[in-house]
Amino acid sequence: MATTGEERFWETRTLADLTKAQWEALCDGCGKCCLHKLEEEETGQLFHTNVACRLLDLRSGRCTHYAERFRWVPDCVQLTPAEVRQLRWLPATCAYRLRAEGQPLPDWHPLRTGDPHSTQRAGMSIIHWAAPERRVRRLEDHILERAP
């Protein structure tokens, strides 16, 4: 677990006031934001798929080229405090979304457990059910019935 310089910072600081290390530590590593989404052009309706970004390692649940992800995947979304409030597709369990809404982190979150694998142990990660992008021909064939 990364040192953030302040215990329970997520309860005392706003998203905008987090250091870079604290911002990164807030991510639980679920991988849900790394799933491809499709948008219906006419209605704007969003469809979630079970297809993971090609950079997501489905063994660890982490990006294989995190520091350079925007170069490899130009449409990768840069989460910022302002963006978090706008992105309604973020999962209900997303720590960024929860904190933006003034909600507590779930009991299984790595910052609360001290265990970097607690998201996976709690079954909240996509690593066991996501399809790797390189094995998928049509995203439309992988639409989920409900958001993850």
Short mmCIF file of N, CA and C in Angstrom, two decimals:
data_model
loop_
_atom_site.label_atom_id
_atom_site.label_comp_id
_atom_site.label_asym_id
_atom_site.label_seq_id
_atom_site.Cartn_x
_atom_site.Cartn_y
_atom_site.Cartn_z
N MET A 1 0.85 -1.17 0.00
CA MET A 1 0.00 0.00 0.00
C MET A 1 0.89 1.23 0.00
N ALA A 2 0.57 2.17 -0.82
CA ALA A 2 1.36 3.39 -0.96
C ALA A 2 1.23 4.26 0.29
N THR A 3 2.30 4.91 0.65
CA THR A 3 2.27 5.85 1.76
C THR A 3 1.65 7.15 1.27
N THR A 4 0.65 7.61 2.00
CA THR A 4 -0.06 8.82 1.58
C THR A 4 0.22 10.00 2.49
N GLY A 5 0.92 9.76 3.61
CA GLY A 5 1.30 10.85 4.48
C GLY A 5 0.25 11.31 5.47
N GLU A 6 -0.91 10.67 5.48
CA GLU A 6 -1.98 11.12 6.37
C GLU A 6 -2.98 9.99 6.54
N GLU A 7 -3.21 9.58 7.79
CA GLU A 7 -4.17 8.52 8.04
C GLU A 7 -5.59 8.99 7.74
N ARG A 8 -6.37 8.11 7.16
CA ARG A 8 -7.79 8.34 6.87
C ARG A 8 -8.04 9.68 6.15
N PHE A 9 -7.13 10.02 5.27
CA PHE A 9 -7.22 11.28 4.50
C PHE A 9 -8.52 11.38 3.73
N TRP A 10 -9.05 10.26 3.28
CA TRP A 10 -10.27 10.26 2.46
C TRP A 10 -11.48 10.76 3.24
N GLU A 11 -11.38 10.76 4.57
CA GLU A 11 -12.48 11.26 5.40
C GLU A 11 -12.33 12.74 5.74
N THR A 12 -11.11 13.26 5.62
CA THR A 12 -10.86 14.63 6.07
C THR A 12 -10.60 15.62 4.93
N ARG A 13 -10.28 15.12 3.75
CA ARG A 13 -9.97 16.00 2.62
C ARG A 13 -11.02 15.86 1.52
N THR A 14 -11.22 16.93 0.79
CA THR A 14 -12.07 16.85 -0.39
C THR A 14 -11.24 16.23 -1.51
N LEU A 15 -11.89 15.77 -2.55
CA LEU A 15 -11.17 15.21 -3.70
C LEU A 15 -10.19 16.23 -4.27
N ALA A 16 -10.59 17.47 -4.34
CA ALA A 16 -9.73 18.51 -4.91
C ALA A 16 -8.49 18.78 -4.06
N ASP A 17 -8.54 18.43 -2.78
CA ASP A 17 -7.42 18.70 -1.88
C ASP A 17 -6.47 17.52 -1.72
N LEU A 18 -6.73 16.42 -2.39
CA LEU A 18 -5.87 15.24 -2.26
C LEU A 18 -4.54 15.45 -2.96
N THR A 19 -3.48 14.88 -2.40
CA THR A 19 -2.20 14.86 -3.09
C THR A 19 -2.30 13.82 -4.21
N LYS A 20 -1.33 13.81 -5.10
CA LYS A 20 -1.33 12.82 -6.18
C LYS A 20 -1.32 11.40 -5.61
N ALA A 21 -0.51 11.16 -4.60
CA ALA A 21 -0.43 9.82 -3.98
C ALA A 21 -1.76 9.44 -3.34
N GLN A 22 -2.41 10.38 -2.68
CA GLN A 22 -3.71 10.11 -2.06
C GLN A 22 -4.77 9.83 -3.12
N TRP A 23 -4.76 10.61 -4.19
CA TRP A 23 -5.71 10.41 -5.28
C TRP A 23 -5.56 8.99 -5.84
N GLU A 24 -4.34 8.58 -6.10
CA GLU A 24 -4.09 7.25 -6.66
C GLU A 24 -4.48 6.16 -5.67
N ALA A 25 -4.22 6.37 -4.38
CA ALA A 25 -4.55 5.38 -3.36
C ALA A 25 -6.05 5.20 -3.21
N LEU A 26 -6.81 6.20 -3.59
CA LEU A 26 -8.27 6.12 -3.47
C LEU A 26 -8.87 5.08 -4.42
N CYS A 27 -8.19 4.79 -5.51
CA CYS A 27 -8.67 3.78 -6.45
C CYS A 27 -8.61 2.41 -5.79
N ASP A 28 -9.73 1.67 -5.84
CA ASP A 28 -9.75 0.34 -5.22
C ASP A 28 -9.26 -0.76 -6.15
N GLY A 29 -9.01 -0.43 -7.42
CA GLY A 29 -8.50 -1.42 -8.37
C GLY A 29 -9.55 -2.40 -8.87
N CYS A 30 -10.82 -2.03 -8.83
CA CYS A 30 -11.88 -2.94 -9.28
C CYS A 30 -11.84 -3.19 -10.78
N GLY A 31 -11.36 -2.21 -11.55
CA GLY A 31 -11.28 -2.33 -13.00
C GLY A 31 -12.56 -2.00 -13.74
N LYS A 32 -13.63 -1.69 -13.04
CA LYS A 32 -14.92 -1.45 -13.70
C LYS A 32 -14.88 -0.25 -14.64
N CYS A 33 -14.08 0.76 -14.31
CA CYS A 33 -14.00 1.92 -15.21
C CYS A 33 -13.21 1.58 -16.47
N CYS A 34 -12.51 0.45 -16.47
CA CYS A 34 -11.72 0.03 -17.64
C CYS A 34 -12.51 -0.88 -18.58
N LEU A 35 -13.78 -1.08 -18.32
CA LEU A 35 -14.63 -1.85 -19.22
C LEU A 35 -15.13 -0.94 -20.34
N HIS A 36 -15.20 -1.49 -21.54
CA HIS A 36 -15.71 -0.71 -22.67
C HIS A 36 -17.19 -0.43 -22.49
N LYS A 37 -17.58 0.76 -22.91
CA LYS A 37 -18.98 1.17 -22.89
C LYS A 37 -19.37 1.60 -24.29
N LEU A 38 -20.61 1.38 -24.64
CA LEU A 38 -21.13 1.79 -25.94
C LEU A 38 -22.24 2.81 -25.71
N GLU A 39 -22.28 3.82 -26.55
CA GLU A 39 -23.31 4.84 -26.43
C GLU A 39 -24.18 4.85 -27.68
N GLU A 40 -25.48 4.76 -27.48
CA GLU A 40 -26.45 4.85 -28.57
C GLU A 40 -26.42 6.30 -29.05
N GLU A 41 -26.08 6.49 -30.32
CA GLU A 41 -25.89 7.84 -30.85
C GLU A 41 -27.14 8.71 -30.77
N GLU A 42 -28.29 8.15 -31.07
CA GLU A 42 -29.51 8.96 -31.11
C GLU A 42 -30.04 9.31 -29.72
N THR A 43 -29.97 8.35 -28.80
CA THR A 43 -30.58 8.58 -27.48
C THR A 43 -29.56 8.93 -26.40
N GLY A 44 -28.29 8.63 -26.64
CA GLY A 44 -27.27 8.86 -25.63
C GLY A 44 -27.23 7.78 -24.56
N GLN A 45 -28.10 6.76 -24.72
CA GLN A 45 -28.13 5.67 -23.74
C GLN A 45 -26.78 4.95 -23.72
N LEU A 46 -26.31 4.64 -22.52
CA LEU A 46 -25.02 4.00 -22.35
C LEU A 46 -25.21 2.52 -22.06
N PHE A 47 -24.42 1.69 -22.72
CA PHE A 47 -24.45 0.25 -22.51
C PHE A 47 -23.08 -0.21 -22.01
N HIS A 48 -23.07 -0.92 -20.91
CA HIS A 48 -21.83 -1.44 -20.34
C HIS A 48 -21.55 -2.81 -20.95
N THR A 49 -20.28 -3.11 -21.17
CA THR A 49 -19.89 -4.43 -21.66
C THR A 49 -19.01 -5.11 -20.61
N ASN A 50 -18.72 -6.38 -20.86
CA ASN A 50 -17.79 -7.10 -19.99
C ASN A 50 -16.39 -7.14 -20.61
N VAL A 51 -16.13 -6.29 -21.58
CA VAL A 51 -14.86 -6.29 -22.30
C VAL A 51 -13.90 -5.28 -21.67
N ALA A 52 -12.77 -5.79 -21.21
CA ALA A 52 -11.77 -4.95 -20.55
C ALA A 52 -10.83 -4.31 -21.56
N CYS A 53 -10.40 -3.12 -21.27
CA CYS A 53 -9.40 -2.41 -22.06
C CYS A 53 -8.19 -3.33 -22.28
N ARG A 54 -7.58 -3.19 -23.42
CA ARG A 54 -6.44 -4.05 -23.77
C ARG A 54 -5.25 -3.86 -22.84
N LEU A 55 -5.20 -2.75 -22.13
CA LEU A 55 -4.09 -2.51 -21.21
C LEU A 55 -4.33 -3.08 -19.81
N LEU A 56 -5.55 -3.52 -19.53
CA LEU A 56 -5.85 -4.02 -18.20
C LEU A 56 -5.37 -5.46 -18.05
N ASP A 57 -4.55 -5.70 -17.06
CA ASP A 57 -4.07 -7.05 -16.74
C ASP A 57 -5.16 -7.73 -15.92
N LEU A 58 -5.78 -8.75 -16.48
CA LEU A 58 -6.90 -9.41 -15.80
C LEU A 58 -6.45 -10.37 -14.71
N ARG A 59 -5.16 -10.48 -14.48
CA ARG A 59 -4.67 -11.24 -13.33
C ARG A 59 -4.55 -10.32 -12.11
N SER A 60 -4.03 -9.14 -12.33
CA SER A 60 -3.80 -8.21 -11.21
C SER A 60 -4.91 -7.17 -11.06
N GLY A 61 -5.63 -6.89 -12.15
CA GLY A 61 -6.65 -5.84 -12.13
C GLY A 61 -6.05 -4.45 -12.28
N ARG A 62 -4.83 -4.36 -12.73
CA ARG A 62 -4.15 -3.07 -12.87
C ARG A 62 -3.75 -2.82 -14.32
N CYS A 63 -3.60 -1.57 -14.67
CA CYS A 63 -3.19 -1.16 -16.01
C CYS A 63 -1.73 -1.52 -16.23
N THR A 64 -1.44 -2.11 -17.38
CA THR A 64 -0.07 -2.52 -17.68
C THR A 64 0.82 -1.36 -18.10
N HIS A 65 0.22 -0.26 -18.53
CA HIS A 65 0.98 0.93 -18.95
C HIS A 65 0.35 2.18 -18.35
N TYR A 66 0.12 2.16 -17.06
CA TYR A 66 -0.64 3.23 -16.41
C TYR A 66 -0.08 4.63 -16.71
N ALA A 67 1.21 4.81 -16.55
CA ALA A 67 1.81 6.14 -16.74
C ALA A 67 1.68 6.63 -18.18
N GLU A 68 1.59 5.70 -19.14
CA GLU A 68 1.52 6.06 -20.56
C GLU A 68 0.18 5.69 -21.18
N ARG A 69 -0.83 5.46 -20.37
CA ARG A 69 -2.10 4.93 -20.88
C ARG A 69 -2.76 5.82 -21.92
N PHE A 70 -2.62 7.13 -21.82
CA PHE A 70 -3.27 8.03 -22.78
C PHE A 70 -2.59 7.98 -24.15
N ARG A 71 -1.33 7.61 -24.16
CA ARG A 71 -0.63 7.44 -25.43
C ARG A 71 -1.09 6.15 -26.11
N TRP A 72 -1.29 5.10 -25.31
CA TRP A 72 -1.70 3.80 -25.85
C TRP A 72 -3.20 3.76 -26.15
N VAL A 73 -3.99 4.41 -25.31
CA VAL A 73 -5.46 4.41 -25.45
C VAL A 73 -5.93 5.86 -25.35
N PRO A 74 -5.97 6.56 -26.48
CA PRO A 74 -6.30 7.99 -26.47
C PRO A 74 -7.65 8.34 -25.84
N ASP A 75 -8.62 7.42 -25.86
CA ASP A 75 -9.91 7.75 -25.27
C ASP A 75 -10.04 7.27 -23.82
N CYS A 76 -8.93 6.87 -23.21
CA CYS A 76 -8.92 6.56 -21.79
C CYS A 76 -9.31 7.83 -21.03
N VAL A 77 -10.19 7.70 -20.06
CA VAL A 77 -10.70 8.86 -19.34
C VAL A 77 -9.78 9.23 -18.18
N GLN A 78 -9.38 10.48 -18.14
CA GLN A 78 -8.59 11.02 -17.03
C GLN A 78 -9.56 11.46 -15.94
N LEU A 79 -9.60 10.74 -14.84
CA LEU A 79 -10.48 11.13 -13.74
C LEU A 79 -9.88 12.33 -13.00
N THR A 80 -10.71 13.31 -12.78
CA THR A 80 -10.35 14.48 -11.99
C THR A 80 -11.52 14.74 -11.03
N PRO A 81 -11.32 15.54 -10.00
CA PRO A 81 -12.45 15.84 -9.12
C PRO A 81 -13.67 16.37 -9.87
N ALA A 82 -13.46 17.21 -10.86
CA ALA A 82 -14.58 17.75 -11.65
C ALA A 82 -15.22 16.66 -12.50
N GLU A 83 -14.40 15.83 -13.13
CA GLU A 83 -14.92 14.75 -13.99
C GLU A 83 -15.76 13.76 -13.19
N VAL A 84 -15.31 13.42 -12.00
CA VAL A 84 -16.01 12.43 -11.18
C VAL A 84 -17.46 12.83 -10.97
N ARG A 85 -17.69 14.09 -10.78
CA ARG A 85 -19.06 14.57 -10.55
C ARG A 85 -19.93 14.49 -11.82
N GLN A 86 -19.29 14.46 -12.97
CA GLN A 86 -20.01 14.43 -14.25
C GLN A 86 -20.23 13.03 -14.81
N LEU A 87 -19.35 12.10 -14.48
CA LEU A 87 -19.37 10.77 -15.09
C LEU A 87 -20.34 9.84 -14.35
N ARG A 88 -21.55 9.77 -14.85
CA ARG A 88 -22.58 8.96 -14.20
C ARG A 88 -22.36 7.47 -14.41
N TRP A 89 -21.45 7.09 -15.31
CA TRP A 89 -21.21 5.67 -15.55
C TRP A 89 -20.24 5.06 -14.55
N LEU A 90 -19.63 5.90 -13.70
CA LEU A 90 -18.75 5.33 -12.68
C LEU A 90 -19.58 4.41 -11.79
N PRO A 91 -19.03 3.26 -11.41
CA PRO A 91 -19.81 2.32 -10.60
C PRO A 91 -20.23 2.93 -9.25
N ALA A 92 -21.33 2.45 -8.74
CA ALA A 92 -21.85 2.95 -7.46
C ALA A 92 -20.85 2.72 -6.33
N THR A 93 -19.96 1.75 -6.49
CA THR A 93 -18.97 1.44 -5.46
C THR A 93 -17.65 2.18 -5.65
N CYS A 94 -17.53 2.98 -6.70
CA CYS A 94 -16.29 3.70 -6.99
C CYS A 94 -15.97 4.69 -5.86
N ALA A 95 -14.77 4.58 -5.31
CA ALA A 95 -14.38 5.45 -4.20
C ALA A 95 -14.41 6.92 -4.58
N TYR A 96 -14.03 7.24 -5.80
CA TYR A 96 -14.06 8.64 -6.25
C TYR A 96 -15.50 9.15 -6.25
N ARG A 97 -16.39 8.35 -6.78
CA ARG A 97 -17.80 8.74 -6.82
C ARG A 97 -18.38 8.83 -5.41
N LEU A 98 -18.09 7.82 -4.59
CA LEU A 98 -18.61 7.83 -3.23
C LEU A 98 -18.16 9.07 -2.46
N ARG A 99 -16.88 9.39 -2.54
CA ARG A 99 -16.37 10.55 -1.80
C ARG A 99 -16.92 11.85 -2.38
N ALA A 100 -17.09 11.93 -3.69
CA ALA A 100 -17.69 13.13 -4.30
C ALA A 100 -19.11 13.34 -3.80
N GLU A 101 -19.80 12.23 -3.50
CA GLU A 101 -21.17 12.29 -3.01
C GLU A 101 -21.25 12.36 -1.48
N GLY A 102 -20.09 12.42 -0.82
CA GLY A 102 -20.06 12.51 0.64
C GLY A 102 -20.33 11.19 1.34
N GLN A 103 -20.19 10.09 0.61
CA GLN A 103 -20.45 8.76 1.17
C GLN A 103 -19.15 8.12 1.67
N PRO A 104 -19.25 7.19 2.63
CA PRO A 104 -18.04 6.51 3.13
C PRO A 104 -17.54 5.45 2.15
N LEU A 105 -16.29 5.07 2.30
CA LEU A 105 -15.75 3.97 1.51
C LEU A 105 -16.33 2.66 2.03
N PRO A 106 -16.51 1.67 1.15
CA PRO A 106 -17.03 0.38 1.61
C PRO A 106 -16.03 -0.32 2.54
N ASP A 107 -16.53 -1.21 3.37
CA ASP A 107 -15.68 -1.92 4.32
C ASP A 107 -14.55 -2.69 3.65
N TRP A 108 -14.75 -3.15 2.42
CA TRP A 108 -13.75 -3.97 1.73
C TRP A 108 -12.68 -3.13 1.01
N HIS A 109 -12.79 -1.81 1.01
CA HIS A 109 -11.83 -0.97 0.29
C HIS A 109 -10.43 -1.15 0.88
N PRO A 110 -9.40 -1.25 0.03
CA PRO A 110 -8.02 -1.43 0.52
C PRO A 110 -7.56 -0.37 1.53
N LEU A 111 -8.03 0.85 1.42
CA LEU A 111 -7.63 1.86 2.41
C LEU A 111 -8.20 1.55 3.79
N ARG A 112 -9.34 0.89 3.83
CA ARG A 112 -9.95 0.54 5.11
C ARG A 112 -9.41 -0.76 5.67
N THR A 113 -9.07 -1.70 4.78
CA THR A 113 -8.61 -3.02 5.24
C THR A 113 -7.10 -3.08 5.43
N GLY A 114 -6.37 -2.22 4.70
CA GLY A 114 -4.92 -2.32 4.71
C GLY A 114 -4.40 -3.43 3.82
N ASP A 115 -5.31 -4.09 3.09
CA ASP A 115 -4.97 -5.22 2.21
C ASP A 115 -5.15 -4.79 0.76
N PRO A 116 -4.08 -4.72 -0.03
CA PRO A 116 -4.22 -4.27 -1.42
C PRO A 116 -5.05 -5.21 -2.29
N HIS A 117 -5.34 -6.42 -1.80
CA HIS A 117 -6.13 -7.39 -2.56
C HIS A 117 -7.57 -7.52 -2.05
N SER A 118 -7.96 -6.68 -1.12
CA SER A 118 -9.29 -6.83 -0.51
C SER A 118 -10.43 -6.62 -1.50
N THR A 119 -10.23 -5.83 -2.54
CA THR A 119 -11.28 -5.65 -3.56
C THR A 119 -11.55 -6.97 -4.26
N GLN A 120 -10.48 -7.67 -4.64
CA GLN A 120 -10.63 -8.97 -5.28
C GLN A 120 -11.23 -9.99 -4.31
N ARG A 121 -10.74 -10.01 -3.08
CA ARG A 121 -11.24 -10.97 -2.08
C ARG A 121 -12.73 -10.76 -1.81
N ALA A 122 -13.19 -9.53 -1.91
CA ALA A 122 -14.60 -9.22 -1.66
C ALA A 122 -15.47 -9.49 -2.89
N GLY A 123 -14.85 -9.90 -4.00
CA GLY A 123 -15.61 -10.17 -5.22
C GLY A 123 -16.05 -8.92 -5.95
N MET A 124 -15.39 -7.80 -5.70
CA MET A 124 -15.79 -6.53 -6.31
C MET A 124 -14.97 -6.17 -7.55
N SER A 125 -14.06 -7.03 -7.93
CA SER A 125 -13.20 -6.79 -9.09
C SER A 125 -13.76 -7.50 -10.32
N ILE A 126 -13.39 -7.01 -11.49
CA ILE A 126 -13.84 -7.62 -12.75
C ILE A 126 -12.93 -8.76 -13.20
N ILE A 127 -11.84 -9.01 -12.49
CA ILE A 127 -10.81 -9.91 -13.01
C ILE A 127 -11.29 -11.33 -13.29
N HIS A 128 -12.34 -11.79 -12.64
CA HIS A 128 -12.79 -13.16 -12.85
C HIS A 128 -13.88 -13.30 -13.91
N TRP A 129 -14.42 -12.19 -14.39
CA TRP A 129 -15.51 -12.31 -15.37
C TRP A 129 -15.37 -11.43 -16.61
N ALA A 130 -14.39 -10.57 -16.64
CA ALA A 130 -14.21 -9.70 -17.81
C ALA A 130 -13.58 -10.47 -18.97
N ALA A 131 -13.92 -10.06 -20.17
CA ALA A 131 -13.33 -10.64 -21.39
C ALA A 131 -12.20 -9.73 -21.85
N PRO A 132 -11.05 -10.32 -22.19
CA PRO A 132 -9.95 -9.48 -22.70
C PRO A 132 -10.28 -8.94 -24.09
N GLU A 133 -10.01 -7.68 -24.32
CA GLU A 133 -10.32 -7.02 -25.58
C GLU A 133 -9.76 -7.77 -26.79
N ARG A 134 -8.58 -8.31 -26.67
CA ARG A 134 -7.93 -8.98 -27.81
C ARG A 134 -8.69 -10.23 -28.27
N ARG A 135 -9.60 -10.74 -27.45
CA ARG A 135 -10.36 -11.94 -27.83
C ARG A 135 -11.78 -11.63 -28.27
N VAL A 136 -12.11 -10.36 -28.39
CA VAL A 136 -13.48 -9.96 -28.70
C VAL A 136 -13.54 -9.35 -30.09
N ARG A 137 -14.48 -9.83 -30.89
CA ARG A 137 -14.65 -9.28 -32.24
C ARG A 137 -15.64 -8.11 -32.24
N ARG A 138 -16.77 -8.28 -31.58
CA ARG A 138 -17.82 -7.26 -31.59
C ARG A 138 -18.23 -6.91 -30.16
N LEU A 139 -18.03 -5.65 -29.77
CA LEU A 139 -18.43 -5.22 -28.43
C LEU A 139 -19.93 -5.42 -28.20
N GLU A 140 -20.72 -5.26 -29.27
CA GLU A 140 -22.17 -5.39 -29.17
C GLU A 140 -22.60 -6.76 -28.66
N ASP A 141 -21.76 -7.77 -28.85
CA ASP A 141 -22.07 -9.12 -28.39
C ASP A 141 -21.76 -9.32 -26.91
N HIS A 142 -21.25 -8.29 -26.26
CA HIS A 142 -20.82 -8.41 -24.87
C HIS A 142 -21.50 -7.40 -23.94
N ILE A 143 -22.65 -6.91 -24.34
CA ILE A 143 -23.38 -5.93 -23.53
C ILE A 143 -23.94 -6.63 -22.29
N LEU A 144 -23.76 -5.99 -21.14
CA LEU A 144 -24.28 -6.52 -19.88
C LEU A 144 -25.73 -6.09 -19.68
N GLU A 145 -26.49 -6.92 -18.98
CA GLU A 145 -27.88 -6.58 -18.70
C GLU A 145 -28.00 -5.41 -17.74
N ARG A 146 -27.01 -5.29 -16.85
CA ARG A 146 -27.01 -4.15 -15.92
C ARG A 146 -25.57 -3.70 -15.71
N ALA A 147 -25.42 -2.48 -15.27
CA ALA A 147 -24.08 -1.92 -15.04
C ALA A 147 -23.38 -2.71 -13.94
N PRO A 148 -22.08 -2.89 -14.07
CA PRO A 148 -21.35 -3.65 -13.04
C PRO A 148 -21.25 -2.88 -11.73
#
